Amino acid sequence: MAITASAANAARVGEVGADVVVDDRTQDFEGLLDGFDVVFDDRGGKALEEALGVLGVVGRSSASPGRLTPISPASWA
């Protein structure tokens, strides 16, 4: 599993299971990663386009439209 994160958060994402941590502010992850089965993107735009470049031949992507804001179930009514 590879995760992009700032240098300040690299240790934290390593603690939660990332095998590879790419500093998305200083490194080109497209040049470092390749052949992934799944890409999850929460930024969209250029970041999603770049993320699609690391997918393998039968890879899939999932994207959310920006950061999600928790909604209380009470507001659904």
PDB file with one MODEL, atoms N, CA, C and O in Angstrom:
MODEL        1
ATOM      1  N   MET A   1       0.852  -1.161   0.000  1.00  0.00           N
ATOM      2  CA  MET A   1       0.000   0.000   0.000  1.00  0.00           C
ATOM      3  C   MET A   1       0.903   1.231   0.000  1.00  0.00           C
ATOM      4  O   MET A   1       1.868   1.314   0.760  1.00  0.00           O
ATOM      5  N   ALA A   2       0.575   2.163  -0.851  1.00  0.00           N
ATOM      6  CA  ALA A   2       1.307   3.424  -0.934  1.00  0.00           C
ATOM      7  C   ALA A   2       0.348   4.559  -0.610  1.00  0.00           C
ATOM      8  O   ALA A   2      -0.821   4.528  -0.994  1.00  0.00           O
ATOM      9  N   ILE A   3       0.846   5.547   0.090  1.00  0.00           N
ATOM     10  CA  ILE A   3       0.038   6.711   0.468  1.00  0.00           C
ATOM     11  C   ILE A   3       0.841   7.967   0.191  1.00  0.00           C
ATOM     12  O   ILE A   3       2.046   8.011   0.441  1.00  0.00           O
ATOM     13  N   THR A   4       0.171   8.990  -0.329  1.00  0.00           N
ATOM     14  CA  THR A   4       0.822  10.288  -0.445  1.00  0.00           C
ATOM     15  C   THR A   4       0.494  11.097   0.791  1.00  0.00           C
ATOM     16  O   THR A   4      -0.643  11.106   1.262  1.00  0.00           O
ATOM     17  N   ALA A   5       1.494  11.772   1.305  1.00  0.00           N
ATOM     18  CA  ALA A   5       1.333  12.583   2.513  1.00  0.00           C
ATOM     19  C   ALA A   5       2.480  13.576   2.570  1.00  0.00           C
ATOM     20  O   ALA A   5       3.503  13.406   1.907  1.00  0.00           O
ATOM     21  N   SER A   6       2.298  14.601   3.361  1.00  0.00           N
ATOM     22  CA  SER A   6       3.393  15.551   3.551  1.00  0.00           C
ATOM     23  C   SER A   6       4.472  14.890   4.413  1.00  0.00           C
ATOM     24  O   SER A   6       4.212  13.895   5.089  1.00  0.00           O
ATOM     25  N   ALA A   7       5.667  15.446   4.382  1.00  0.00           N
ATOM     26  CA  ALA A   7       6.757  14.907   5.196  1.00  0.00           C
ATOM     27  C   ALA A   7       6.379  14.892   6.669  1.00  0.00           C
ATOM     28  O   ALA A   7       6.776  13.991   7.407  1.00  0.00           O
ATOM     29  N   ALA A   8       5.614  15.888   7.096  1.00  0.00           N
ATOM     30  CA  ALA A   8       5.206  15.970   8.501  1.00  0.00           C
ATOM     31  C   ALA A   8       4.310  14.804   8.913  1.00  0.00           C
ATOM     32  O   ALA A   8       4.286  14.424  10.084  1.00  0.00           O
ATOM     33  N   ASN A   9       3.569  14.232   7.954  1.00  0.00           N
ATOM     34  CA  ASN A   9       2.654  13.131   8.261  1.00  0.00           C
ATOM     35  C   ASN A   9       3.183  11.763   7.846  1.00  0.00           C
ATOM     36  O   ASN A   9       2.487  10.762   8.020  1.00  0.00           O
ATOM     37  N   ALA A  10       4.379  11.695   7.309  1.00  0.00           N
ATOM     38  CA  ALA A  10       4.924  10.438   6.795  1.00  0.00           C
ATOM     39  C   ALA A  10       4.997   9.359   7.867  1.00  0.00           C
ATOM     40  O   ALA A  10       4.621   8.217   7.602  1.00  0.00           O
ATOM     41  N   ALA A  11       5.456   9.674   9.039  1.00  0.00           N
ATOM     42  CA  ALA A  11       5.567   8.674  10.101  1.00  0.00           C
ATOM     43  C   ALA A  11       4.198   8.140  10.485  1.00  0.00           C
ATOM     44  O   ALA A  11       4.041   6.941  10.717  1.00  0.00           O
ATOM     45  N   ARG A  12       3.224   9.005  10.552  1.00  0.00           N
ATOM     46  CA  ARG A  12       1.873   8.594  10.941  1.00  0.00           C
ATOM     47  C   ARG A  12       1.260   7.623   9.943  1.00  0.00           C
ATOM     48  O   ARG A  12       0.698   6.607  10.351  1.00  0.00           O
ATOM     49  N   VAL A  13       1.351   7.904   8.655  1.00  0.00           N
ATOM     50  CA  VAL A  13       0.762   6.988   7.672  1.00  0.00           C
ATOM     51  C   VAL A  13       1.537   5.680   7.618  1.00  0.00           C
ATOM     52  O   VAL A  13       0.968   4.637   7.295  1.00  0.00           O
ATOM     53  N   GLY A  14       2.817   5.723   7.929  1.00  0.00           N
ATOM     54  CA  GLY A  14       3.585   4.490   8.038  1.00  0.00           C
ATOM     55  C   GLY A  14       3.079   3.628   9.190  1.00  0.00           C
ATOM     56  O   GLY A  14       3.061   2.401   9.090  1.00  0.00           O
ATOM     57  N   GLU A  15       2.673   4.262  10.271  1.00  0.00           N
ATOM     58  CA  GLU A  15       2.141   3.548  11.430  1.00  0.00           C
ATOM     59  C   GLU A  15       0.823   2.849  11.124  1.00  0.00           C
ATOM     60  O   GLU A  15       0.511   1.831  11.742  1.00  0.00           O
ATOM     61  N   VAL A  16       0.048   3.372  10.189  1.00  0.00           N
ATOM     62  CA  VAL A  16      -1.243   2.760   9.874  1.00  0.00           C
ATOM     63  C   VAL A  16      -1.162   1.767   8.719  1.00  0.00           C
ATOM     64  O   VAL A  16      -2.188   1.286   8.238  1.00  0.00           O
ATOM     65  N   GLY A  17       0.059   1.458   8.273  1.00  0.00           N
ATOM     66  CA  GLY A  17       0.209   0.373   7.320  1.00  0.00           C
ATOM     67  C   GLY A  17       0.749   0.681   5.948  1.00  0.00           C
ATOM     68  O   GLY A  17       0.830  -0.223   5.116  1.00  0.00           O
ATOM     69  N   ALA A  18       1.120   1.912   5.673  1.00  0.00           N
ATOM     70  CA  ALA A  18       1.661   2.225   4.350  1.00  0.00           C
ATOM     71  C   ALA A  18       3.031   1.572   4.174  1.00  0.00           C
ATOM     72  O   ALA A  18       3.912   1.717   5.022  1.00  0.00           O
ATOM     73  N   ASP A  19       3.199   0.857   3.070  1.00  0.00           N
ATOM     74  CA  ASP A  19       4.501   0.276   2.740  1.00  0.00           C
ATOM     75  C   ASP A  19       5.410   1.324   2.113  1.00  0.00           C
ATOM     76  O   ASP A  19       6.627   1.305   2.298  1.00  0.00           O
ATOM     77  N   VAL A  20       4.796   2.236   1.367  1.00  0.00           N
ATOM     78  CA  VAL A  20       5.514   3.307   0.689  1.00  0.00           C
ATOM     79  C   VAL A  20       4.807   4.618   1.003  1.00  0.00           C
ATOM     80  O   VAL A  20       3.586   4.720   0.882  1.00  0.00           O
ATOM     81  N   VAL A  21       5.586   5.623   1.409  1.00  0.00           N
ATOM     82  CA  VAL A  21       5.030   6.954   1.654  1.00  0.00           C
ATOM     83  C   VAL A  21       5.709   7.910   0.686  1.00  0.00           C
ATOM     84  O   VAL A  21       6.935   8.018   0.661  1.00  0.00           O
ATOM     85  N   VAL A  22       4.899   8.606  -0.111  1.00  0.00           N
ATOM     86  CA  VAL A  22       5.412   9.565  -1.086  1.00  0.00           C
ATOM     87  C   VAL A  22       5.031  10.960  -0.609  1.00  0.00           C
ATOM     88  O   VAL A  22       3.856  11.247  -0.380  1.00  0.00           O
ATOM     89  N   ASP A  23       6.034  11.826  -0.462  1.00  0.00           N
ATOM     90  CA  ASP A  23       5.776  13.209  -0.070  1.00  0.00           C
ATOM     91  C   ASP A  23       5.174  13.924  -1.270  1.00  0.00           C
ATOM     92  O   ASP A  23       5.883  14.259  -2.220  1.00  0.00           O
ATOM     93  N   ASP A  24       3.873  14.157  -1.228  1.00  0.00           N
ATOM     94  CA  ASP A  24       3.174  14.720  -2.384  1.00  0.00           C
ATOM     95  C   ASP A  24       3.514  16.172  -2.664  1.00  0.00           C
ATOM     96  O   ASP A  24       3.067  16.729  -3.667  1.00  0.00           O
ATOM     97  N   ARG A  25       4.290  16.785  -1.800  1.00  0.00           N
ATOM     98  CA  ARG A  25       4.683  18.177  -2.051  1.00  0.00           C
ATOM     99  C   ARG A  25       6.036  18.285  -2.737  1.00  0.00           C
ATOM    100  O   ARG A  25       6.337  19.291  -3.379  1.00  0.00           O
ATOM    101  N   THR A  26       6.853  17.238  -2.597  1.00  0.00           N
ATOM    102  CA  THR A  26       8.201  17.311  -3.162  1.00  0.00           C
ATOM    103  C   THR A  26       8.535  16.176  -4.125  1.00  0.00           C
ATOM    104  O   THR A  26       9.551  16.242  -4.817  1.00  0.00           O
ATOM    105  N   GLN A  27       7.700  15.136  -4.185  1.00  0.00           N
ATOM    106  CA  GLN A  27       7.990  13.995  -5.037  1.00  0.00           C
ATOM    107  C   GLN A  27       6.891  13.791  -6.077  1.00  0.00           C
ATOM    108  O   GLN A  27       5.726  14.112  -5.838  1.00  0.00           O
ATOM    109  N   ASP A  28       7.272  13.262  -7.214  1.00  0.00           N
ATOM    110  CA  ASP A  28       6.338  12.950  -8.287  1.00  0.00           C
ATOM    111  C   ASP A  28       5.907  11.497  -8.128  1.00  0.00           C
ATOM    112  O   ASP A  28       6.642  10.591  -8.523  1.00  0.00           O
ATOM    113  N   PHE A  29       4.725  11.258  -7.555  1.00  0.00           N
ATOM    114  CA  PHE A  29       4.343   9.879  -7.288  1.00  0.00           C
ATOM    115  C   PHE A  29       4.110   9.080  -8.561  1.00  0.00           C
ATOM    116  O   PHE A  29       4.239   7.856  -8.549  1.00  0.00           O
ATOM    117  N   GLU A  30       3.766   9.751  -9.662  1.00  0.00           N
ATOM    118  CA  GLU A  30       3.598   9.034 -10.929  1.00  0.00           C
ATOM    119  C   GLU A  30       4.913   8.386 -11.367  1.00  0.00           C
ATOM    120  O   GLU A  30       4.910   7.315 -11.974  1.00  0.00           O
ATOM    121  N   GLY A  31       6.008   9.024 -11.063  1.00  0.00           N
ATOM    122  CA  GLY A  31       7.314   8.476 -11.426  1.00  0.00           C
ATOM    123  C   GLY A  31       7.797   7.402 -10.471  1.00  0.00           C
ATOM    124  O   GLY A  31       8.707   6.642 -10.802  1.00  0.00           O
ATOM    125  N   LEU A  32       7.199   7.329  -9.288  1.00  0.00           N
ATOM    126  CA  LEU A  32       7.634   6.368  -8.276  1.00  0.00           C
ATOM    127  C   LEU A  32       6.739   5.148  -8.155  1.00  0.00           C
ATOM    128  O   LEU A  32       7.192   4.092  -7.714  1.00  0.00           O
ATOM    129  N   LEU A  33       5.479   5.278  -8.538  1.00  0.00           N
ATOM    130  CA  LEU A  33       4.504   4.206  -8.349  1.00  0.00           C
ATOM    131  C   LEU A  33       3.981   3.734  -9.696  1.00  0.00           C
ATOM    132  O   LEU A  33       3.899   4.509 -10.648  1.00  0.00           O
ATOM    133  N   ASP A  34       3.624   2.441  -9.768  1.00  0.00           N
ATOM    134  CA  ASP A  34       3.105   1.900 -11.024  1.00  0.00           C
ATOM    135  C   ASP A  34       2.445   0.555 -10.761  1.00  0.00           C
ATOM    136  O   ASP A  34       2.861  -0.187  -9.871  1.00  0.00           O
ATOM    137  N   GLY A  35       1.420   0.248 -11.535  1.00  0.00           N
ATOM    138  CA  GLY A  35       0.809  -1.066 -11.497  1.00  0.00           C
ATOM    139  C   GLY A  35      -0.131  -1.340 -10.336  1.00  0.00           C
ATOM    140  O   GLY A  35      -0.305  -2.494  -9.944  1.00  0.00           O
ATOM    141  N   PHE A  36      -0.736  -0.308  -9.783  1.00  0.00           N
ATOM    142  CA  PHE A  36      -1.631  -0.503  -8.640  1.00  0.00           C
ATOM    143  C   PHE A  36      -2.998  -0.996  -9.091  1.00  0.00           C
ATOM    144  O   PHE A  36      -3.479  -0.643 -10.168  1.00  0.00           O
ATOM    145  N   ASP A  37      -3.613  -1.818  -8.250  1.00  0.00           N
ATOM    146  CA  ASP A  37      -4.946  -2.360  -8.544  1.00  0.00           C
ATOM    147  C   ASP A  37      -6.049  -1.360  -8.254  1.00  0.00           C
ATOM    148  O   ASP A  37      -7.064  -1.334  -8.949  1.00  0.00           O
ATOM    149  N   VAL A  38      -5.856  -0.524  -7.217  1.00  0.00           N
ATOM    150  CA  VAL A  38      -6.895   0.414  -6.792  1.00  0.00           C
ATOM    151  C   VAL A  38      -6.256   1.747  -6.408  1.00  0.00           C
ATOM    152  O   VAL A  38      -5.189   1.784  -5.797  1.00  0.00           O
ATOM    153  N   VAL A  39      -6.920   2.829  -6.773  1.00  0.00           N
ATOM    154  CA  VAL A  39      -6.529   4.170  -6.358  1.00  0.00           C
ATOM    155  C   VAL A  39      -7.747   4.838  -5.731  1.00  0.00           C
ATOM    156  O   VAL A  39      -8.821   4.866  -6.332  1.00  0.00           O
ATOM    157  N   PHE A  40      -7.585   5.370  -4.532  1.00  0.00           N
ATOM    158  CA  PHE A  40      -8.621   6.167  -3.874  1.00  0.00           C
ATOM    159  C   PHE A  40      -8.167   7.615  -3.887  1.00  0.00           C
ATOM    160  O   PHE A  40      -7.044   7.915  -3.480  1.00  0.00           O
ATOM    161  N   ASP A  41      -9.011   8.506  -4.343  1.00  0.00           N
ATOM    162  CA  ASP A  41      -8.650   9.921  -4.448  1.00  0.00           C
ATOM    163  C   ASP A  41      -9.706  10.773  -3.769  1.00  0.00           C
ATOM    164  O   ASP A  41     -10.903  10.580  -3.980  1.00  0.00           O
ATOM    165  N   ASP A  42      -9.252  11.725  -2.945  1.00  0.00           N
ATOM    166  CA  ASP A  42     -10.204  12.635  -2.296  1.00  0.00           C
ATOM    167  C   ASP A  42      -9.963  14.088  -2.675  1.00  0.00           C
ATOM    168  O   ASP A  42     -10.509  14.994  -2.046  1.00  0.00           O
ATOM    169  N   ARG A  43      -9.147  14.316  -3.700  1.00  0.00           N
ATOM    170  CA  ARG A  43      -8.862  15.685  -4.131  1.00  0.00           C
ATOM    171  C   ARG A  43      -9.532  16.037  -5.448  1.00  0.00           C
ATOM    172  O   ARG A  43     -10.042  17.144  -5.619  1.00  0.00           O
ATOM    173  N   GLY A  44      -9.530  15.086  -6.379  1.00  0.00           N
ATOM    174  CA  GLY A  44     -10.088  15.363  -7.694  1.00  0.00           C
ATOM    175  C   GLY A  44      -9.146  16.204  -8.539  1.00  0.00           C
ATOM    176  O   GLY A  44      -8.009  16.469  -8.150  1.00  0.00           O
ATOM    177  N   GLY A  45      -9.633  16.618  -9.698  1.00  0.00           N
ATOM    178  CA  GLY A  45      -8.858  17.482 -10.588  1.00  0.00           C
ATOM    179  C   GLY A  45      -7.555  16.860 -11.033  1.00  0.00           C
ATOM    180  O   GLY A  45      -7.509  15.685 -11.398  1.00  0.00           O
ATOM    181  N   LYS A  46      -6.496  17.649 -11.002  1.00  0.00           N
ATOM    182  CA  LYS A  46      -5.180  17.199 -11.458  1.00  0.00           C
ATOM    183  C   LYS A  46      -4.671  16.012 -10.637  1.00  0.00           C
ATOM    184  O   LYS A  46      -4.027  15.117 -11.182  1.00  0.00           O
ATOM    185  N   ALA A  47      -4.953  15.998  -9.335  1.00  0.00           N
ATOM    186  CA  ALA A  47      -4.503  14.889  -8.487  1.00  0.00           C
ATOM    187  C   ALA A  47      -5.110  13.564  -8.946  1.00  0.00           C
ATOM    188  O   ALA A  47      -4.428  12.539  -8.965  1.00  0.00           O
ATOM    189  N   LEU A  48      -6.389  13.588  -9.315  1.00  0.00           N
ATOM    190  CA  LEU A  48      -7.032  12.368  -9.798  1.00  0.00           C
ATOM    191  C   LEU A  48      -6.430  11.943 -11.135  1.00  0.00           C
ATOM    192  O   LEU A  48      -6.174  10.757 -11.343  1.00  0.00           O
ATOM    193  N   GLU A  49      -6.204  12.882 -12.032  1.00  0.00           N
ATOM    194  CA  GLU A  49      -5.595  12.554 -13.320  1.00  0.00           C
ATOM    195  C   GLU A  49      -4.238  11.888 -13.122  1.00  0.00           C
ATOM    196  O   GLU A  49      -3.921  10.906 -13.792  1.00  0.00           O
ATOM    197  N   GLU A  50      -3.439  12.421 -12.204  1.00  0.00           N
ATOM    198  CA  GLU A  50      -2.130  11.849 -11.928  1.00  0.00           C
ATOM    199  C   GLU A  50      -2.262  10.471 -11.288  1.00  0.00           C
ATOM    200  O   GLU A  50      -1.494   9.562 -11.600  1.00  0.00           O
ATOM    201  N   ALA A  51      -3.234  10.318 -10.395  1.00  0.00           N
ATOM    202  CA  ALA A  51      -3.436   9.039  -9.720  1.00  0.00           C
ATOM    203  C   ALA A  51      -3.809   7.945 -10.708  1.00  0.00           C
ATOM    204  O   ALA A  51      -3.396   6.797 -10.544  1.00  0.00           O
ATOM    205  N   LEU A  52      -4.574   8.280 -11.716  1.00  0.00           N
ATOM    206  CA  LEU A  52      -4.955   7.285 -12.718  1.00  0.00           C
ATOM    207  C   LEU A  52      -3.737   6.746 -13.459  1.00  0.00           C
ATOM    208  O   LEU A  52      -3.764   5.632 -13.981  1.00  0.00           O
ATOM    209  N   GLY A  53      -2.679   7.532 -13.502  1.00  0.00           N
ATOM    210  CA  GLY A  53      -1.453   7.110 -14.177  1.00  0.00           C
ATOM    211  C   GLY A  53      -0.697   6.005 -13.472  1.00  0.00           C
ATOM    212  O   GLY A  53       0.190   5.404 -14.078  1.00  0.00           O
ATOM    213  N   VAL A  54      -1.003   5.710 -12.230  1.00  0.00           N
ATOM    214  CA  VAL A  54      -0.299   4.643 -11.504  1.00  0.00           C
ATOM    215  C   VAL A  54      -1.092   3.337 -11.485  1.00  0.00           C
ATOM    216  O   VAL A  54      -0.641   2.350 -10.904  1.00  0.00           O
ATOM    217  N   LEU A  55      -2.267   3.322 -12.115  1.00  0.00           N
ATOM    218  CA  LEU A  55      -3.073   2.110 -12.149  1.00  0.00           C
ATOM    219  C   LEU A  55      -2.472   1.077 -13.097  1.00  0.00           C
ATOM    220  O   LEU A  55      -1.861   1.418 -14.109  1.00  0.00           O
ATOM    221  N   GLY A  56      -2.660  -0.185 -12.746  1.00  0.00           N
ATOM    222  CA  GLY A  56      -2.272  -1.273 -13.627  1.00  0.00           C
ATOM    223  C   GLY A  56      -3.287  -1.416 -14.751  1.00  0.00           C
ATOM    224  O   GLY A  56      -4.234  -0.635 -14.846  1.00  0.00           O
ATOM    225  N   VAL A  57      -3.088  -2.408 -15.594  1.00  0.00           N
ATOM    226  CA  VAL A  57      -3.940  -2.614 -16.763  1.00  0.00           C
ATOM    227  C   VAL A  57      -5.407  -2.784 -16.388  1.00  0.00           C
ATOM    228  O   VAL A  57      -6.276  -2.242 -17.071  1.00  0.00           O
ATOM    229  N   VAL A  58      -5.703  -3.516 -15.333  1.00  0.00           N
ATOM    230  CA  VAL A  58      -7.092  -3.736 -14.914  1.00  0.00           C
ATOM    231  C   VAL A  58      -7.405  -2.991 -13.621  1.00  0.00           C
ATOM    232  O   VAL A  58      -8.318  -3.374 -12.889  1.00  0.00           O
ATOM    233  N   GLY A  59      -6.650  -1.925 -13.336  1.00  0.00           N
ATOM    234  CA  GLY A  59      -6.858  -1.154 -12.117  1.00  0.00           C
ATOM    235  C   GLY A  59      -8.158  -0.378 -12.125  1.00  0.00           C
ATOM    236  O   GLY A  59      -8.729  -0.086 -13.176  1.00  0.00           O
ATOM    237  N   ARG A  60      -8.610  -0.053 -10.925  1.00  0.00           N
ATOM    238  CA  ARG A  60      -9.853   0.706 -10.757  1.00  0.00           C
ATOM    239  C   ARG A  60      -9.584   1.907  -9.859  1.00  0.00           C
ATOM    240  O   ARG A  60      -8.647   1.915  -9.061  1.00  0.00           O
ATOM    241  N   SER A  61     -10.425   2.912 -10.011  1.00  0.00           N
ATOM    242  CA  SER A  61     -10.266   4.092  -9.169  1.00  0.00           C
ATOM    243  C   SER A  61     -11.577   4.428  -8.476  1.00  0.00           C
ATOM    244  O   SER A  61     -12.663   4.075  -8.937  1.00  0.00           O
ATOM    245  N   SER A  62     -11.441   5.109  -7.372  1.00  0.00           N
ATOM    246  CA  SER A  62     -12.594   5.610  -6.628  1.00  0.00           C
ATOM    247  C   SER A  62     -12.254   7.019  -6.197  1.00  0.00           C
ATOM    248  O   SER A  62     -11.162   7.268  -5.685  1.00  0.00           O
ATOM    249  N   ALA A  63     -13.174   7.942  -6.398  1.00  0.00           N
ATOM    250  CA  ALA A  63     -12.908   9.327  -6.046  1.00  0.00           C
ATOM    251  C   ALA A  63     -14.102   9.918  -5.327  1.00  0.00           C
ATOM    252  O   ALA A  63     -15.251   9.607  -5.641  1.00  0.00           O
ATOM    253  N   SER A  64     -13.820  10.768  -4.365  1.00  0.00           N
ATOM    254  CA  SER A  64     -14.887  11.515  -3.707  1.00  0.00           C
ATOM    255  C   SER A  64     -14.731  12.972  -4.119  1.00  0.00           C
ATOM    256  O   SER A  64     -13.618  13.412  -4.406  1.00  0.00           O
ATOM    257  N   PRO A  65     -15.803  13.713  -4.154  1.00  0.00           N
ATOM    258  CA  PRO A  65     -15.742  15.108  -4.609  1.00  0.00           C
ATOM    259  C   PRO A  65     -15.202  16.042  -3.539  1.00  0.00           C
ATOM    260  O   PRO A  65     -15.942  16.888  -3.036  1.00  0.00           O
ATOM    261  N   GLY A  66     -13.956  15.911  -3.186  1.00  0.00           N
ATOM    262  CA  GLY A  66     -13.371  16.766  -2.162  1.00  0.00           C
ATOM    263  C   GLY A  66     -13.541  16.173  -0.783  1.00  0.00           C
ATOM    264  O   GLY A  66     -14.028  15.053  -0.634  1.00  0.00           O
ATOM    265  N   ARG A  67     -13.150  16.902   0.193  1.00  0.00           N
ATOM    266  CA  ARG A  67     -13.230  16.438   1.587  1.00  0.00           C
ATOM    267  C   ARG A  67     -14.688  16.272   1.993  1.00  0.00           C
ATOM    268  O   ARG A  67     -15.534  17.112   1.689  1.00  0.00           O
ATOM    269  N   LEU A  68     -14.960  15.185   2.678  1.00  0.00           N
ATOM    270  CA  LEU A  68     -16.318  14.917   3.133  1.00  0.00           C
ATOM    271  C   LEU A  68     -16.560  15.563   4.491  1.00  0.00           C
ATOM    272  O   LEU A  68     -15.672  15.592   5.343  1.00  0.00           O
ATOM    273  N   THR A  69     -17.745  16.069   4.682  1.00  0.00           N
ATOM    274  CA  THR A  69     -18.138  16.679   5.947  1.00  0.00           C
ATOM    275  C   THR A  69     -19.148  15.755   6.623  1.00  0.00           C
ATOM    276  O   THR A  69     -20.176  15.430   6.028  1.00  0.00           O
ATOM    277  N   PRO A  70     -18.870  15.323   7.864  1.00  0.00           N
ATOM    278  CA  PRO A  70     -19.837  14.456   8.541  1.00  0.00           C
ATOM    279  C   PRO A  70     -21.207  15.139   8.678  1.00  0.00           C
ATOM    280  O   PRO A  70     -21.297  16.331   8.974  1.00  0.00           O
ATOM    281  N   ILE A  71     -22.258  14.359   8.456  1.00  0.00           N
ATOM    282  CA  ILE A  71     -23.621  14.866   8.564  1.00  0.00           C
ATOM    283  C   ILE A  71     -24.343  14.056   9.628  1.00  0.00           C
ATOM    284  O   ILE A  71     -24.266  12.828   9.639  1.00  0.00           O
ATOM    285  N   SER A  72     -25.019  14.717  10.490  1.00  0.00           N
ATOM    286  CA  SER A  72     -25.791  14.046  11.534  1.00  0.00           C
ATOM    287  C   SER A  72     -27.020  13.366  10.926  1.00  0.00           C
ATOM    288  O   SER A  72     -27.728  13.986  10.133  1.00  0.00           O
ATOM    289  N   PRO A  73     -27.293  12.083  11.286  1.00  0.00           N
ATOM    290  CA  PRO A  73     -28.495  11.423  10.777  1.00  0.00           C
ATOM    291  C   PRO A  73     -29.771  12.196  11.093  1.00  0.00           C
ATOM    292  O   PRO A  73     -30.762  12.075  10.373  1.00  0.00           O
ATOM    293  N   ALA A  74     -29.756  12.981  12.154  1.00  0.00           N
ATOM    294  CA  ALA A  74     -30.928  13.761  12.517  1.00  0.00           C
ATOM    295  C   ALA A  74     -31.294  14.782  11.435  1.00  0.00           C
ATOM    296  O   ALA A  74     -32.455  15.169  11.304  1.00  0.00           O
ATOM    297  N   SER A  75     -30.292  15.212  10.662  1.00  0.00           N
ATOM    298  CA  SER A  75     -30.535  16.206   9.614  1.00  0.00           C
ATOM    299  C   SER A  75     -31.134  15.588   8.356  1.00  0.00           C
ATOM    300  O   SER A  75     -31.537  16.320   7.453  1.00  0.00           O
ATOM    301  N   TRP A  76     -31.204  14.251   8.271  1.00  0.00           N
ATOM    302  CA  TRP A  76     -31.737  13.588   7.088  1.00  0.00           C
ATOM    303  C   TRP A  76     -33.249  13.725   6.990  1.00  0.00           C
ATOM    304  O   TRP A  76     -33.802  13.605   5.896  1.00  0.00           O
ATOM    305  N   ALA A  77     -33.923  13.969   8.088  1.00  0.00           N
ATOM    306  CA  ALA A  77     -35.387  13.995   8.097  1.00  0.00           C
ATOM    307  C   ALA A  77     -35.957  15.232   7.415  1.00  0.00           C
ATOM    308  O   ALA A  77     -37.175  15.392   7.345  1.00  0.00           O
TER     309      ALA A  77
ENDMDL
END
